[in-house]
Amino acid sequence: MAIGKNKRLTKSKKGSKKKAVDPFLKKDWYKLIAPSIFSQKECGKTIITRTQGQKIASEGLKGRVIELSLGDLNQNEASSYRKIKLCVEDVQGFNCLLNFHGMDMTRDKLCSLIKKKQSIIEANVDARTTDGYIVRMFCIAFTKKQDDQLKETCYAKSAKERSIRAKMVSTMATLAGKGDLKTLVKALVAGTTGDEIVREASSIFPIKDCYIRKVKVIKKPKFDVTALMEWHNDDGQDVGQNVAPAVAEETVAGSGGRL
């Protein structure tokens, strides 16, 4: 380096040591409010960066999909193999109002059903509810041995599989088409559709372990706040607490005059 040349080596560069700021200080927590058909209304929390400039927090929350166990939502361990997907439709204050988005089954439950020496029968259908939702429903069932059967295997022929598949499709389409999405979700949570298909298909070939395996919401109608609030209003009317039965007072035999 030539003598007299100052390369500013001694001076520190501006902004080299930027102060570390915790990113969570700029964020807010929002409560997730599940629809009233589930017993657990407040089902979790989600986080997002506060509104800054044109980036609005509530707009960033809308459309988020949350996957929850039905066992946690209904506080029932028996239905923990069901996974419910809920979508953030609206934000009111620090509450995110959720709506039904889909349903699935856990992998371990599905794997426990699949065995050797039996046939798997699967079907799916796209159906429209009365309030304009289009849902795709997937059904699964397995063949079983007949009573007093000696043969080890219980495979169904392709013609009988087609007949059972047709029964599945018609039952699922009827279930979705006879009411709105709320009615459909209640029926799916109850889980009685599988037993209905087993009864209808018993004349064709004996089947077991029939489940609505998966449900997807393919298309939604235009967003309506009134329709969303119907999901979050309690269905039952407040009838108060049970009152203890009236106890008959014992009367003392007297002269009949004033006490």
mmCIF file of C-alpha atoms in Angstrom:
data_model
loop_
_atom_site.group_PDB
_atom_site.id
_atom_site.type_symbol
_atom_site.label_atom_id
_atom_site.label_comp_id
_atom_site.label_asym_id
_atom_site.label_seq_id
_atom_site.Cartn_x
_atom_site.Cartn_y
_atom_site.Cartn_z
ATOM 1 C CA MET A 1 0.000 0.000 0.000
ATOM 2 C CA ALA A 2 1.315 3.427 -0.965
ATOM 3 C CA ILE A 3 2.327 5.814 1.809
ATOM 4 C CA GLY A 4 -0.301 8.453 2.594
ATOM 5 C CA LYS A 5 -3.247 6.516 1.193
ATOM 6 C CA ASN A 6 -6.083 6.269 3.748
ATOM 7 C CA LYS A 7 -8.242 3.254 3.096
ATOM 8 C CA ARG A 8 -10.473 3.928 6.140
ATOM 9 C CA LEU A 9 -9.425 0.638 7.662
ATOM 10 C CA THR A 10 -9.540 1.969 11.203
ATOM 11 C CA LYS A 11 -13.119 3.251 11.025
ATOM 12 C CA SER A 12 -15.934 0.788 11.613
ATOM 13 C CA LYS A 13 -18.656 0.327 9.008
ATOM 14 C CA LYS A 14 -22.080 1.795 9.734
ATOM 15 C CA GLY A 15 -24.768 -0.718 10.647
ATOM 16 C CA SER A 16 -22.396 -3.634 11.010
ATOM 17 C CA LYS A 17 -23.647 -4.412 14.541
ATOM 18 C CA LYS A 18 -27.418 -4.461 14.192
ATOM 19 C CA LYS A 19 -29.306 -4.783 17.464
ATOM 20 C CA ALA A 20 -30.971 -8.221 17.728
ATOM 21 C CA VAL A 21 -34.742 -7.887 18.244
ATOM 22 C CA ASP A 22 -36.903 -10.791 19.304
ATOM 23 C CA PRO A 23 -39.388 -11.329 16.403
ATOM 24 C CA PHE A 24 -42.078 -12.596 18.818
ATOM 25 C CA LEU A 25 -42.387 -9.084 20.307
ATOM 26 C CA LYS A 26 -44.051 -8.012 17.047
ATOM 27 C CA LYS A 27 -46.596 -10.841 17.099
ATOM 28 C CA ASP A 28 -50.022 -11.440 18.679
ATOM 29 C CA TRP A 29 -51.818 -14.607 19.783
ATOM 30 C CA TYR A 30 -55.366 -15.273 18.539
ATOM 31 C CA LYS A 31 -57.837 -17.799 20.003
ATOM 32 C CA LEU A 32 -59.313 -20.484 17.734
ATOM 33 C CA ILE A 33 -63.078 -20.874 18.242
ATOM 34 C CA ALA A 34 -64.557 -24.152 16.941
ATOM 35 C CA PRO A 35 -68.200 -24.479 15.766
ATOM 36 C CA SER A 36 -70.855 -25.168 18.415
ATOM 37 C CA ILE A 37 -71.442 -28.768 17.232
ATOM 38 C CA PHE A 38 -68.219 -29.693 19.056
ATOM 39 C CA SER A 39 -68.138 -29.717 22.867
ATOM 40 C CA GLN A 40 -64.739 -27.925 23.100
ATOM 41 C CA LYS A 41 -65.304 -24.406 21.740
ATOM 42 C CA GLU A 42 -61.859 -22.877 22.431
ATOM 43 C CA CYS A 43 -59.613 -25.421 20.723
ATOM 44 C CA GLY A 44 -56.219 -23.659 20.497
ATOM 45 C CA LYS A 45 -54.262 -20.542 19.596
ATOM 46 C CA THR A 46 -52.447 -19.246 16.544
ATOM 47 C CA ILE A 47 -49.851 -16.488 16.117
ATOM 48 C CA ILE A 48 -49.366 -13.748 13.540
ATOM 49 C CA THR A 49 -47.377 -10.519 13.105
ATOM 50 C CA ARG A 50 -49.280 -7.358 14.125
ATOM 51 C CA THR A 51 -50.841 -5.099 11.514
ATOM 52 C CA GLN A 52 -48.076 -2.998 9.969
ATOM 53 C CA GLY A 53 -48.738 -0.629 7.092
ATOM 54 C CA GLN A 54 -50.799 -2.366 4.416
ATOM 55 C CA LYS A 55 -50.130 -5.854 5.828
ATOM 56 C CA ILE A 56 -53.269 -6.498 7.911
ATOM 57 C CA ALA A 57 -53.112 -9.291 10.491
ATOM 58 C CA SER A 58 -56.740 -10.437 10.128
ATOM 59 C CA GLU A 59 -56.339 -10.865 6.360
ATOM 60 C CA GLY A 60 -53.306 -13.079 6.944
ATOM 61 C CA LEU A 61 -55.284 -15.266 9.347
ATOM 62 C CA LYS A 62 -58.239 -15.859 7.027
ATOM 63 C CA GLY A 63 -57.873 -19.096 5.112
ATOM 64 C CA ARG A 64 -55.580 -20.799 7.638
ATOM 65 C CA VAL A 65 -56.409 -24.505 7.993
ATOM 66 C CA ILE A 66 -56.112 -26.128 11.435
ATOM 67 C CA GLU A 67 -56.057 -29.911 11.876
ATOM 68 C CA LEU A 68 -57.422 -31.212 15.187
ATOM 69 C CA SER A 69 -58.311 -34.573 16.669
ATOM 70 C CA LEU A 70 -62.028 -35.262 17.076
ATOM 71 C CA GLY A 71 -61.174 -36.855 20.427
ATOM 72 C CA ASP A 72 -59.892 -33.469 21.660
ATOM 73 C CA LEU A 73 -62.807 -31.509 20.174
ATOM 74 C CA ASN A 74 -65.487 -33.753 21.721
ATOM 75 C CA GLN A 75 -63.429 -34.854 24.758
ATOM 76 C CA ASN A 76 -63.967 -38.486 23.769
ATOM 77 C CA GLU A 77 -60.969 -40.816 23.422
ATOM 78 C CA ALA A 78 -62.938 -43.370 21.375
ATOM 79 C CA SER A 79 -63.087 -41.017 18.350
ATOM 80 C CA SER A 80 -59.438 -39.894 18.483
ATOM 81 C CA TYR A 81 -58.697 -41.700 15.194
ATOM 82 C CA ARG A 82 -60.694 -38.999 13.378
ATOM 83 C CA LYS A 83 -58.898 -35.832 12.234
ATOM 84 C CA ILE A 84 -61.019 -32.729 11.643
ATOM 85 C CA LYS A 85 -59.805 -29.844 9.474
ATOM 86 C CA LEU A 86 -61.208 -26.407 10.315
ATOM 87 C CA CYS A 87 -60.644 -23.237 8.293
ATOM 88 C CA VAL A 88 -60.466 -19.654 9.650
ATOM 89 C CA GLU A 89 -63.408 -17.862 8.010
ATOM 90 C CA ASP A 90 -63.620 -14.632 10.017
ATOM 91 C CA VAL A 91 -61.708 -12.727 12.730
ATOM 92 C CA GLN A 92 -63.579 -10.875 15.505
ATOM 93 C CA GLY A 93 -61.248 -9.110 17.921
ATOM 94 C CA PHE A 94 -58.710 -11.725 19.008
ATOM 95 C CA ASN A 95 -61.042 -14.633 18.163
ATOM 96 C CA CYS A 96 -60.760 -16.657 14.932
ATOM 97 C CA LEU A 97 -64.102 -18.205 13.950
ATOM 98 C CA LEU A 98 -63.579 -21.622 12.352
ATOM 99 C CA ASN A 99 -65.703 -23.545 9.868
ATOM 100 C CA PHE A 100 -65.593 -27.158 8.655
ATOM 101 C CA HIS A 101 -62.976 -27.774 5.948
ATOM 102 C CA GLY A 102 -62.479 -31.551 5.847
ATOM 103 C CA MET A 103 -62.145 -34.839 7.702
ATOM 104 C CA ASP A 104 -59.558 -37.624 7.624
ATOM 105 C CA MET A 105 -58.560 -40.811 9.413
ATOM 106 C CA THR A 106 -55.238 -41.414 11.190
ATOM 107 C CA ARG A 107 -52.751 -43.670 9.420
ATOM 108 C CA ASP A 108 -52.408 -46.111 12.325
ATOM 109 C CA LYS A 109 -56.198 -46.736 12.400
ATOM 110 C CA LEU A 110 -56.258 -47.310 8.632
ATOM 111 C CA CYS A 111 -53.277 -49.701 8.789
ATOM 112 C CA SER A 112 -54.871 -51.664 11.638
ATOM 113 C CA LEU A 113 -57.914 -52.415 9.424
ATOM 114 C CA ILE A 114 -55.954 -53.757 6.431
ATOM 115 C CA LYS A 115 -55.336 -57.493 6.701
ATOM 116 C CA LYS A 116 -54.589 -60.459 4.429
ATOM 117 C CA LYS A 117 -57.159 -62.827 2.889
ATOM 118 C CA GLN A 118 -59.875 -60.171 2.446
ATOM 119 C CA SER A 119 -60.885 -57.648 -0.226
ATOM 120 C CA ILE A 120 -60.766 -53.856 0.158
ATOM 121 C CA ILE A 121 -63.698 -51.991 -1.386
ATOM 122 C CA GLU A 122 -63.338 -48.217 -1.850
ATOM 123 C CA ALA A 123 -65.651 -45.639 -3.397
ATOM 124 C CA ASN A 124 -65.863 -41.849 -3.686
ATOM 125 C CA VAL A 125 -68.510 -39.365 -4.750
ATOM 126 C CA ASP A 126 -68.866 -35.600 -5.264
ATOM 127 C CA ALA A 127 -72.105 -34.368 -3.699
ATOM 128 C CA ARG A 128 -73.756 -30.965 -3.233
ATOM 129 C CA THR A 129 -75.378 -29.927 0.049
ATOM 130 C CA THR A 130 -78.533 -27.801 0.185
ATOM 131 C CA ASP A 131 -76.536 -24.684 1.207
ATOM 132 C CA GLY A 132 -74.233 -24.809 -1.853
ATOM 133 C CA TYR A 133 -71.138 -26.682 -0.609
ATOM 134 C CA ILE A 134 -69.621 -29.360 -2.861
ATOM 135 C CA VAL A 135 -67.972 -32.146 -0.836
ATOM 136 C CA ARG A 136 -65.962 -35.159 -2.007
ATOM 137 C CA MET A 137 -66.503 -38.179 0.234
ATOM 138 C CA PHE A 138 -64.360 -41.333 0.334
ATOM 139 C CA CYS A 139 -65.631 -44.625 1.767
ATOM 140 C CA ILE A 140 -63.741 -47.816 2.657
ATOM 141 C CA ALA A 141 -64.948 -51.295 3.647
ATOM 142 C CA PHE A 142 -63.553 -54.827 3.945
ATOM 143 C CA THR A 143 -65.089 -58.200 3.167
ATOM 144 C CA LYS A 144 -65.551 -60.708 6.000
ATOM 145 C CA LYS A 145 -66.175 -64.419 6.361
ATOM 146 C CA GLN A 146 -69.729 -65.724 6.342
ATOM 147 C CA ASP A 147 -71.109 -67.488 9.416
ATOM 148 C CA ASP A 148 -69.771 -71.070 9.756
ATOM 149 C CA GLN A 149 -67.331 -70.528 6.842
ATOM 150 C CA LEU A 150 -64.445 -73.008 6.679
ATOM 151 C CA LYS A 151 -62.549 -71.416 3.793
ATOM 152 C CA GLU A 152 -59.646 -69.219 4.944
ATOM 153 C CA THR A 153 -60.085 -66.425 2.388
ATOM 154 C CA CYS A 154 -63.108 -64.183 1.788
ATOM 155 C CA TYR A 155 -62.346 -62.427 -1.508
ATOM 156 C CA ALA A 156 -65.296 -60.817 -3.333
ATOM 157 C CA LYS A 157 -65.713 -61.075 -7.101
ATOM 158 C CA SER A 158 -65.456 -57.870 -9.155
ATOM 159 C CA ALA A 159 -69.204 -57.847 -9.966
ATOM 160 C CA LYS A 160 -70.104 -57.933 -6.273
ATOM 161 C CA GLU A 161 -67.511 -55.220 -5.528
ATOM 162 C CA ARG A 162 -69.158 -53.013 -8.171
ATOM 163 C CA SER A 163 -72.588 -53.578 -6.603
ATOM 164 C CA ILE A 164 -71.292 -52.692 -3.109
ATOM 165 C CA ARG A 165 -69.526 -49.638 -4.532
ATOM 166 C CA ALA A 166 -72.823 -48.478 -6.091
ATOM 167 C CA LYS A 167 -74.531 -48.832 -2.679
ATOM 168 C CA MET A 168 -71.748 -46.763 -1.062
ATOM 169 C CA VAL A 169 -72.049 -43.994 -3.675
ATOM 170 C CA SER A 170 -75.857 -43.783 -3.401
ATOM 171 C CA THR A 171 -75.784 -43.741 0.436
ATOM 172 C CA MET A 172 -73.105 -40.986 0.563
ATOM 173 C CA ALA A 173 -74.868 -38.886 -2.110
ATOM 174 C CA THR A 174 -78.196 -39.171 -0.226
ATOM 175 C CA LEU A 175 -76.527 -38.257 3.075
ATOM 176 C CA ALA A 176 -74.968 -35.084 1.625
ATOM 177 C CA GLY A 177 -77.968 -34.042 -0.475
ATOM 178 C CA LYS A 178 -80.682 -34.279 2.187
ATOM 179 C CA GLY A 179 -79.446 -31.354 4.326
ATOM 180 C CA ASP A 180 -76.935 -28.543 4.746
ATOM 181 C CA LEU A 181 -73.225 -28.923 5.625
ATOM 182 C CA LYS A 182 -73.922 -28.671 9.368
ATOM 183 C CA THR A 183 -76.293 -31.663 9.209
ATOM 184 C CA LEU A 184 -73.698 -33.608 7.200
ATOM 185 C CA VAL A 185 -70.914 -32.888 9.715
ATOM 186 C CA LYS A 186 -73.149 -34.010 12.600
ATOM 187 C CA ALA A 187 -73.811 -37.299 10.772
ATOM 188 C CA LEU A 188 -70.086 -37.772 10.039
ATOM 189 C CA VAL A 189 -69.136 -37.104 13.673
ATOM 190 C CA ALA A 190 -71.789 -39.574 14.861
ATOM 191 C CA GLY A 191 -70.293 -42.208 12.489
ATOM 192 C CA THR A 192 -73.523 -44.125 11.802
ATOM 193 C CA THR A 193 -73.219 -44.043 7.982
ATOM 194 C CA GLY A 194 -70.785 -46.974 7.903
ATOM 195 C CA ASP A 195 -73.241 -49.243 9.770
ATOM 196 C CA GLU A 196 -76.002 -48.217 7.355
ATOM 197 C CA ILE A 197 -73.858 -49.232 4.338
ATOM 198 C CA VAL A 198 -72.996 -52.570 6.026
ATOM 199 C CA ARG A 199 -76.732 -53.319 6.457
ATOM 200 C CA GLU A 200 -77.578 -52.398 2.847
ATOM 201 C CA ALA A 201 -74.656 -54.393 1.379
ATOM 202 C CA SER A 202 -75.219 -57.497 3.548
ATOM 203 C CA SER A 203 -77.522 -58.984 0.886
ATOM 204 C CA ILE A 204 -74.729 -58.733 -1.740
ATOM 205 C CA PHE A 205 -71.676 -59.819 0.305
ATOM 206 C CA PRO A 206 -70.894 -59.629 4.045
ATOM 207 C CA ILE A 207 -68.651 -56.614 4.813
ATOM 208 C CA LYS A 208 -67.177 -55.114 7.995
ATOM 209 C CA ASP A 209 -65.255 -52.029 9.197
ATOM 210 C CA CYS A 210 -67.052 -49.615 6.862
ATOM 211 C CA TYR A 211 -66.037 -45.975 7.413
ATOM 212 C CA ILE A 212 -66.319 -42.615 5.681
ATOM 213 C CA ARG A 213 -62.538 -42.457 5.411
ATOM 214 C CA LYS A 214 -62.091 -38.905 4.147
ATOM 215 C CA VAL A 215 -64.141 -35.784 3.354
ATOM 216 C CA LYS A 216 -62.928 -32.772 1.370
ATOM 217 C CA VAL A 217 -64.750 -29.473 0.847
ATOM 218 C CA ILE A 218 -64.182 -28.894 -2.880
ATOM 219 C CA LYS A 219 -66.222 -25.720 -3.384
ATOM 220 C CA LYS A 220 -67.714 -23.181 -0.976
ATOM 221 C CA PRO A 221 -70.502 -20.644 -1.559
ATOM 222 C CA LYS A 222 -69.885 -16.898 -1.237
ATOM 223 C CA PHE A 223 -68.880 -15.940 2.323
ATOM 224 C CA ASP A 224 -71.845 -15.013 4.504
ATOM 225 C CA VAL A 225 -71.363 -13.838 8.113
ATOM 226 C CA THR A 226 -74.931 -14.819 9.086
ATOM 227 C CA ALA A 227 -74.388 -18.404 7.890
ATOM 228 C CA LEU A 228 -71.074 -18.580 9.781
ATOM 229 C CA MET A 229 -72.670 -17.311 13.007
ATOM 230 C CA GLU A 230 -75.245 -20.121 12.776
ATOM 231 C CA TRP A 231 -72.325 -22.545 13.179
ATOM 232 C CA HIS A 232 -71.203 -20.750 16.355
ATOM 233 C CA ASN A 233 -74.589 -20.198 18.020
ATOM 234 C CA ASP A 234 -75.658 -22.907 20.472
ATOM 235 C CA ASP A 235 -78.327 -25.204 19.028
ATOM 236 C CA GLY A 236 -80.140 -25.990 22.257
ATOM 237 C CA GLN A 237 -82.143 -23.440 24.206
ATOM 238 C CA ASP A 238 -81.218 -22.664 27.786
ATOM 239 C CA VAL A 239 -83.641 -24.707 29.855
ATOM 240 C CA GLY A 240 -81.968 -24.043 33.220
ATOM 241 C CA GLN A 241 -80.809 -26.482 35.861
ATOM 242 C CA ASN A 242 -82.788 -29.447 37.145
ATOM 243 C CA VAL A 243 -84.884 -28.601 40.193
ATOM 244 C CA ALA A 244 -85.000 -31.011 43.134
ATOM 245 C CA PRO A 245 -88.397 -32.752 43.521
ATOM 246 C CA ALA A 246 -90.788 -31.201 46.014
ATOM 247 C CA VAL A 247 -90.820 -32.888 49.434
ATOM 248 C CA ALA A 248 -94.258 -33.273 51.087
ATOM 249 C CA GLU A 249 -94.416 -31.506 54.436
ATOM 250 C CA GLU A 250 -95.435 -33.534 57.435
ATOM 251 C CA THR A 251 -98.498 -32.174 59.263
ATOM 252 C CA VAL A 252 -98.965 -32.496 62.990
ATOM 253 C CA ALA A 253 -102.351 -33.609 64.220
ATOM 254 C CA GLY A 254 -103.808 -30.865 66.432
ATOM 255 C CA SER A 255 -107.026 -29.536 67.794
ATOM 256 C CA GLY A 256 -107.737 -27.577 64.643
ATOM 257 C CA GLY A 257 -107.427 -24.168 66.316
ATOM 258 C CA ARG A 258 -104.741 -21.522 65.921
ATOM 259 C CA LEU A 259 -101.159 -22.426 66.777
#
